[in-house]
Coordinates of C-alpha atoms in Angstrom, one line a residue:
M1306 CA -2.1 81.1 -13.5
K1307 CA 1.0 80.8 -15.7
I1308 CA 1.3 77.1 -14.7
C1309 CA -2.3 76.4 -15.7
F1310 CA -1.8 78.1 -19.1
A1311 CA 1.4 76.1 -19.7
A1312 CA -0.4 72.8 -19.0
W1313 CA -3.3 73.8 -21.4
Y1314 CA -0.8 74.9 -24.1
N1315 CA 1.2 71.7 -23.9
A1316 CA -2.0 69.6 -24.2
L1317 CA -3.1 71.1 -27.5
E1318 CA -2.5 68.9 -30.5
R1319 CA -2.5 69.5 -34.2
T1320 CA -2.6 67.1 -37.1
V1321 CA 0.6 67.0 -39.2
G1322 CA 0.5 65.7 -42.8
L1323 CA -0.9 62.4 -44.1
A1324 CA 0.9 59.5 -46.0
T1325 CA -1.3 57.0 -47.8
I1326 CA -0.6 53.6 -49.4
D1327 CA -2.7 50.6 -50.4
I1328 CA -1.8 47.0 -49.6
V1329 CA -3.2 44.1 -51.7
F1330 CA -3.2 40.5 -50.7
E1331 CA -3.8 38.9 -54.1
G1332 CA -5.7 35.7 -54.3
M1333 CA -8.1 36.3 -51.5
S1334 CA -11.7 35.7 -52.6
S1335 CA -14.5 38.1 -52.0
G1336 CA -16.0 35.8 -49.3
C1337 CA -12.7 35.5 -47.4
A1338 CA -12.9 37.9 -44.5
T1339 CA -9.7 39.1 -42.7
A1340 CA -11.0 37.7 -39.5
Q1341 CA -11.1 34.2 -41.1
N1342 CA -7.6 34.5 -42.4
R1343 CA -5.2 34.5 -39.5
S1344 CA -2.0 35.2 -41.5
V1345 CA -3.5 38.2 -43.2
S1346 CA -5.0 39.6 -40.0
E1347 CA -1.6 39.3 -38.3
A1348 CA 0.0 41.0 -41.3
I1349 CA -2.4 43.9 -40.9
I1350 CA -1.7 44.2 -37.2
G1351 CA 2.0 43.9 -38.0
L1352 CA 1.8 46.7 -40.5
D1353 CA 0.0 48.9 -38.0
S1354 CA 2.8 48.2 -35.4
L1355 CA 5.5 48.7 -38.1
L1356 CA 4.3 52.2 -39.0
T1357 CA 3.7 53.2 -35.3
H1358 CA 7.2 52.1 -34.2
A1359 CA 8.9 53.5 -37.3
A1360 CA 7.5 56.9 -36.5
E1361 CA 8.5 56.7 -32.9
A1362 CA 12.0 55.5 -33.9
L1363 CA 12.6 58.5 -36.1
Y1364 CA 10.7 61.2 -34.1
G1365 CA 10.5 60.0 -30.5
S1366 CA 7.9 61.8 -28.5
I1367 CA 7.6 64.8 -30.9
V1368 CA 4.6 63.2 -32.6
D1369 CA 1.9 60.8 -31.7
P1370 CA 1.4 58.5 -34.8
E1371 CA -2.0 57.4 -35.9
V1372 CA -2.5 54.5 -38.3
D1373 CA -5.8 53.8 -40.0
V1374 CA -6.3 50.6 -41.9
R1375 CA -9.6 50.2 -43.9
R1376 CA -10.8 47.3 -45.9
T1377 CA -12.0 48.2 -49.4
A1378 CA -14.7 46.6 -51.6
E1379 CA -11.9 44.9 -53.6
P1380 CA -11.1 41.5 -52.1
G1381 CA -7.8 41.5 -50.2
R1382 CA -7.2 45.3 -50.6
Y1383 CA -6.7 47.7 -47.7
E1384 CA -6.2 51.4 -47.5
V1385 CA -3.5 52.4 -45.0
D1386 CA -3.1 56.0 -43.7
L1387 CA -0.3 57.3 -41.5
G1388 CA -0.8 60.6 -39.8
F1389 CA 0.7 62.5 -36.9
R1390 CA -0.9 64.2 -34.0
S1391 CA 1.8 66.7 -32.9
N1392 CA 1.7 68.1 -29.4
I1393 CA 2.2 71.9 -29.8
G1394 CA 4.3 72.0 -26.6
M1395 CA 6.6 69.3 -27.8
A1396 CA 6.8 71.0 -31.3
R1397 CA 7.9 74.2 -29.6
R1398 CA 10.7 72.3 -27.8
A1399 CA 11.7 70.7 -31.1
S1400 CA 11.8 74.1 -32.8
L1401 CA 14.3 75.2 -30.2
S1402 CA 16.6 72.3 -31.2
D1403 CA 16.9 74.0 -34.6
V1404 CA 16.9 70.5 -36.4
P1405 CA 14.7 70.7 -39.5
M1406 CA 13.6 67.1 -39.3
Y1407 CA 12.0 67.6 -35.8
T1408 CA 10.7 71.1 -36.4
D1409 CA 8.7 70.0 -39.4
P1410 CA 7.8 66.2 -38.8
Q1411 CA 6.2 64.6 -41.8
P1412 CA 4.7 61.1 -42.2
A1413 CA 6.2 61.0 -45.7
V1414 CA 9.6 60.9 -44.1
V1415 CA 8.7 57.7 -42.3
M1416 CA 7.3 56.1 -45.4
R1417 CA 10.5 57.0 -47.3
A1418 CA 12.7 55.5 -44.6
L1419 CA 10.7 52.3 -44.7
G1420 CA 10.9 52.3 -48.5
L1421 CA 7.1 52.6 -48.9
F1422 CA 7.1 55.4 -51.4
P1423 CA 6.9 55.6 -55.2
H1424 CA 10.4 55.5 -56.8
D1425 CA 11.6 57.9 -59.4
L1426 CA 12.8 55.6 -62.1
A1427 CA 14.6 58.4 -63.9
A1428 CA 16.6 59.3 -60.8
Q1429 CA 17.4 55.7 -60.2
G1430 CA 18.8 55.4 -63.7
E1431 CA 21.2 58.3 -63.1
E1432 CA 22.6 56.8 -59.8
P1433 CA 25.9 55.0 -60.3
A1434 CA 25.2 51.3 -59.9
E1435 CA 28.5 50.5 -58.2
R1436 CA 27.5 52.6 -55.2
N1437 CA 24.6 50.3 -54.3
C1438 CA 22.6 53.2 -53.0
I1439 CA 19.4 52.0 -51.3
E1440 CA 16.7 54.1 -49.6
G1441 CA 14.2 52.3 -47.4
A1442 CA 14.3 49.4 -45.0
L1443 CA 12.2 47.1 -47.2
P1444 CA 14.4 47.5 -50.3
L1445 CA 17.4 46.9 -48.2
L1446 CA 15.9 43.7 -46.8
L1447 CA 15.2 42.5 -50.3
A1448 CA 18.7 43.4 -51.5
L1449 CA 20.3 41.6 -48.6
A1450 CA 18.2 38.6 -49.4
G1451 CA 18.5 37.1 -46.0
R1452 CA 22.2 37.4 -45.7
E1453 CA 23.6 38.6 -42.3
V1454 CA 25.2 42.0 -41.9
S1455 CA 29.0 41.5 -41.3
Q1456 CA 30.1 45.2 -41.0
V1457 CA 28.6 48.6 -40.5
F1458 CA 30.4 51.9 -41.2
F1459 CA 29.0 55.3 -40.1
V1460 CA 29.8 58.0 -42.7
G1461 CA 28.3 61.3 -41.6
E1462 CA 24.5 61.0 -42.1
S1463 CA 24.8 57.9 -44.1
V1464 CA 25.6 54.3 -43.2
D1465 CA 27.5 51.7 -45.3
I1466 CA 26.4 48.1 -44.7
R1467 CA 28.4 45.1 -45.8
A1468 CA 27.0 41.6 -46.0
G1469 CA 29.5 38.9 -47.0
L1470 CA 30.7 39.3 -50.6
L1471 CA 27.8 41.5 -51.7
G1472 CA 29.9 44.7 -51.3
L1473 CA 28.7 47.8 -49.6
F1474 CA 25.1 49.1 -49.5
H1475 CA 25.0 52.9 -49.0
V1476 CA 21.9 53.9 -47.1
P1477 CA 20.6 57.0 -45.3
R1478 CA 20.8 56.9 -41.5
S1479 CA 17.0 56.8 -41.2
T1480 CA 16.9 53.7 -43.3
Y1481 CA 19.5 52.1 -41.0
Q1482 CA 17.5 53.1 -37.9
L1483 CA 14.4 51.3 -39.1
F1484 CA 16.3 48.3 -40.5
C1485 CA 17.7 47.5 -37.1
N1486 CA 14.5 48.2 -35.1
R1487 CA 12.9 45.0 -33.7
E1488 CA 9.3 46.1 -34.0
V1489 CA 9.8 47.3 -37.6
R1490 CA 11.5 44.1 -38.6
S1491 CA 8.7 42.1 -36.8
G1492 CA 6.1 44.0 -38.9
F1493 CA 7.9 43.0 -42.1
A1494 CA 8.2 39.4 -40.9
A1495 CA 4.4 39.4 -40.5
L1496 CA 4.0 40.3 -44.2
G1497 CA 6.3 37.3 -45.0
K1498 CA 4.1 35.0 -43.0
A1499 CA 1.1 36.1 -45.0
L1500 CA 2.9 35.1 -48.1
A1501 CA 3.2 31.6 -46.7
D1502 CA -0.5 31.2 -46.7
P1503 CA -1.7 29.4 -49.9
A1504 CA -4.6 31.8 -50.1
V1505 CA -2.2 34.7 -50.8
G1506 CA -0.5 34.7 -54.1
R1507 CA 1.5 37.9 -53.6
V1508 CA 1.5 41.1 -51.7
L1509 CA 1.4 44.4 -53.5
I1510 CA 2.1 47.8 -51.9
L1511 CA 0.7 50.6 -54.0
D1512 CA 0.9 54.4 -54.0
R1513 CA -2.7 55.4 -53.6
A1514 CA -2.4 58.7 -55.5
S1515 CA -0.8 57.3 -58.6
G1516 CA -1.6 53.5 -58.4
A1517 CA 2.1 52.8 -59.0
V1518 CA 3.5 49.6 -57.5
I1519 CA 5.9 50.5 -54.7
A1520 CA 6.8 46.9 -53.9
E1521 CA 5.8 43.4 -55.0
L1522 CA 6.4 40.5 -52.5
T1523 CA 6.1 36.9 -53.4
A1524 CA 6.8 33.6 -51.6
A1525 CA 10.4 33.9 -52.8
E1526 CA 10.8 36.9 -50.3
I1527 CA 9.5 35.1 -47.2
G1528 CA 13.0 34.3 -46.0
H1529 CA 14.2 37.8 -46.8
L1530 CA 11.6 39.3 -44.4
Q1531 CA 12.1 36.9 -41.5
M1532 CA 13.4 38.1 -38.2
P1533 CA 17.1 37.2 -38.1
P1534 CA 18.5 35.0 -35.3
E1535 CA 19.9 37.1 -32.5
S1536 CA 23.4 36.5 -31.2
D1537 CA 26.1 38.5 -29.4
V1538 CA 27.7 41.1 -31.7
K1539 CA 31.1 42.7 -31.2
L1540 CA 30.8 46.5 -31.4
S1541 CA 34.4 47.6 -30.9
D1542 CA 37.8 46.1 -30.3
A1543 CA 40.7 48.5 -29.8
V1544 CA 44.1 48.7 -28.1
A1545 CA 45.3 52.0 -26.7
T1546 CA 47.9 53.4 -24.3
V1547 CA 46.3 54.3 -21.0
A1548 CA 47.3 55.5 -17.5
L1549 CA 45.8 53.6 -14.6
Q1550 CA 46.2 53.7 -10.9
L1551 CA 45.9 50.6 -8.7
A1552 CA 42.8 50.9 -6.5
D1553 CA 43.2 47.7 -4.4
P1554 CA 45.9 45.3 -3.4
V1555 CA 46.9 43.0 -6.2
F1556 CA 46.0 39.3 -6.1
R1557 CA 46.5 36.8 -8.8
S1558 CA 42.9 36.5 -10.0
D1559 CA 41.3 35.9 -13.4
A1560 CA 38.4 38.2 -12.2
G1561 CA 40.7 41.2 -13.0
W1562 CA 42.6 43.8 -11.3
L1563 CA 40.9 47.0 -10.0
F1564 CA 42.2 50.3 -11.2
T1565 CA 41.0 53.9 -11.4
D1566 CA 41.6 56.1 -14.4
G1567 CA 41.2 59.2 -12.3
S1568 CA 37.4 59.5 -12.7
Q1569 CA 36.0 55.9 -12.6
R1570 CA 36.9 52.4 -11.6
V1571 CA 38.2 50.0 -14.2
C1572 CA 38.4 46.2 -13.9
A1573 CA 41.0 44.8 -16.3
R1574 CA 42.5 41.3 -16.7
M1575 CA 46.3 41.2 -16.6
R1576 CA 47.5 39.4 -19.8
D1577 CA 51.2 40.5 -19.7
A1578 CA 52.8 37.2 -18.8
R1579 CA 56.3 38.6 -18.4
F1580 CA 55.1 41.3 -16.0
L1581 CA 53.1 38.7 -14.0
T1582 CA 56.3 36.7 -13.6
L1583 CA 58.1 39.7 -12.2
V1584 CA 55.3 40.3 -9.7
D1585 CA 55.0 36.6 -8.7
N1586 CA 58.7 36.4 -8.0
G1587 CA 58.9 39.6 -6.0
V1588 CA 61.0 41.5 -8.5
V1589 CA 58.3 44.2 -8.8
S1590 CA 56.3 45.1 -5.8
L1591 CA 52.9 46.7 -6.2
A1592 CA 50.7 48.7 -3.8
P1593 CA 47.5 50.7 -4.1
G1594 CA 48.1 54.2 -5.5
M1595 CA 50.8 53.1 -8.0
I1596 CA 50.4 54.4 -11.5
M1597 CA 50.7 52.0 -14.5
I1598 CA 51.3 53.0 -18.1
A1599 CA 50.0 50.2 -20.2
R1600 CA 48.6 49.0 -23.5
M1601 CA 45.0 48.0 -22.8
R1602 CA 42.6 46.2 -25.1
V1603 CA 38.9 47.1 -24.8
Q1604 CA 36.3 44.8 -26.3
S1605 CA 32.7 45.8 -26.3
T1606 CA 29.9 43.4 -27.1
Q1607 CA 26.1 43.9 -27.5
T1608 CA 24.2 41.0 -26.0
A1609 CA 20.5 40.4 -25.4
G1610 CA 21.0 41.8 -21.9
G1611 CA 22.8 45.0 -23.0
L1612 CA 26.4 46.1 -23.3
V1613 CA 29.3 44.0 -22.0
T1614 CA 32.8 45.4 -22.0
D1615 CA 36.0 43.4 -21.3
C1616 CA 39.3 45.2 -20.6
S1617 CA 42.7 43.4 -20.6
I1618 CA 46.2 44.7 -20.2
V1619 CA 48.3 43.3 -23.0
K1620 CA 51.6 45.1 -22.1
V1621 CA 52.8 47.0 -19.1
L1622 CA 55.1 49.8 -20.3
D1623 CA 55.9 51.5 -17.0
V1624 CA 55.1 51.4 -13.3
R1625 CA 55.3 54.6 -11.2
D1626 CA 55.1 55.3 -7.5
A1627 CA 54.1 58.9 -6.9
R1628 CA 55.9 58.9 -3.6
V1629 CA 59.2 57.9 -5.2
H1630 CA 59.2 58.8 -8.9
L1631 CA 59.3 62.3 -10.5
P1632 CA 56.3 63.0 -12.8
M1633 CA 57.2 62.1 -16.4
P1634 CA 55.3 62.5 -19.6
G1635 CA 53.2 59.6 -20.8
L1636 CA 54.3 57.3 -23.6
P1637 CA 52.7 57.3 -27.0

């Protein structure tokens, strides 16, 4: 009986909040239906996908986003609503996490992280200009103006983004999460494609409640909204002193030597030329089980297929045989 009740309880859903904006594709005539304008119809679909994936990126499975896009009587104008269906069972689990963002999910948080919210001009005027504080993925895209990100620094719940000589852009972590989300960026790119259509003069995003312009996009922003070319990106590159134990007999191979760090196997290339000379000439004899204190460089790269890590020993500091040598402290 308890199991049945739990299943029924988890299935219950409730609606959480509602965020509303209007989007206007200026220049469309009254007789130009969305279905007859491929770029505009793709932009609407892209906006739907953008809002859905943005909500999922920030809230995971805590909410079930619902996007409603309605055409109005005004040519080229659409009403866009974002609401959440919150599963009560998932909401209860979120409450146990004691993280306010998850215990009280709001569509307005998603809109703010996207930059689709009315800005307080007075508050913006009080913000020091040199900090380059930006809230929202869309304003960040427009500020970067198509330039590639060169460095990312994580500072607490904020992220500093550098692009060439532009300096640092200080953004909330939620903005960064959506800025680097493929589906969100694809949705913004669809808006850019609509601007390439001669029938569309500009795209306006409005706050429905006040009628204030949230964002104005023209053909000049097409390149800013495009999906960037993807390439391998180095995530970390560090050299540290490590203790490794030879796992297999050593052979001269560029494929790397096999070690264990006491809990997992490590494959590292030997780049210490002097040490290799000693091994090749029989001055130093190695056998499985020997412990090596070394300076090891670890480079991690994000590729299209996932994470790739390359380990290389740049300097061998000490070689120990547990059967012969007394235990000694490690070296700094």
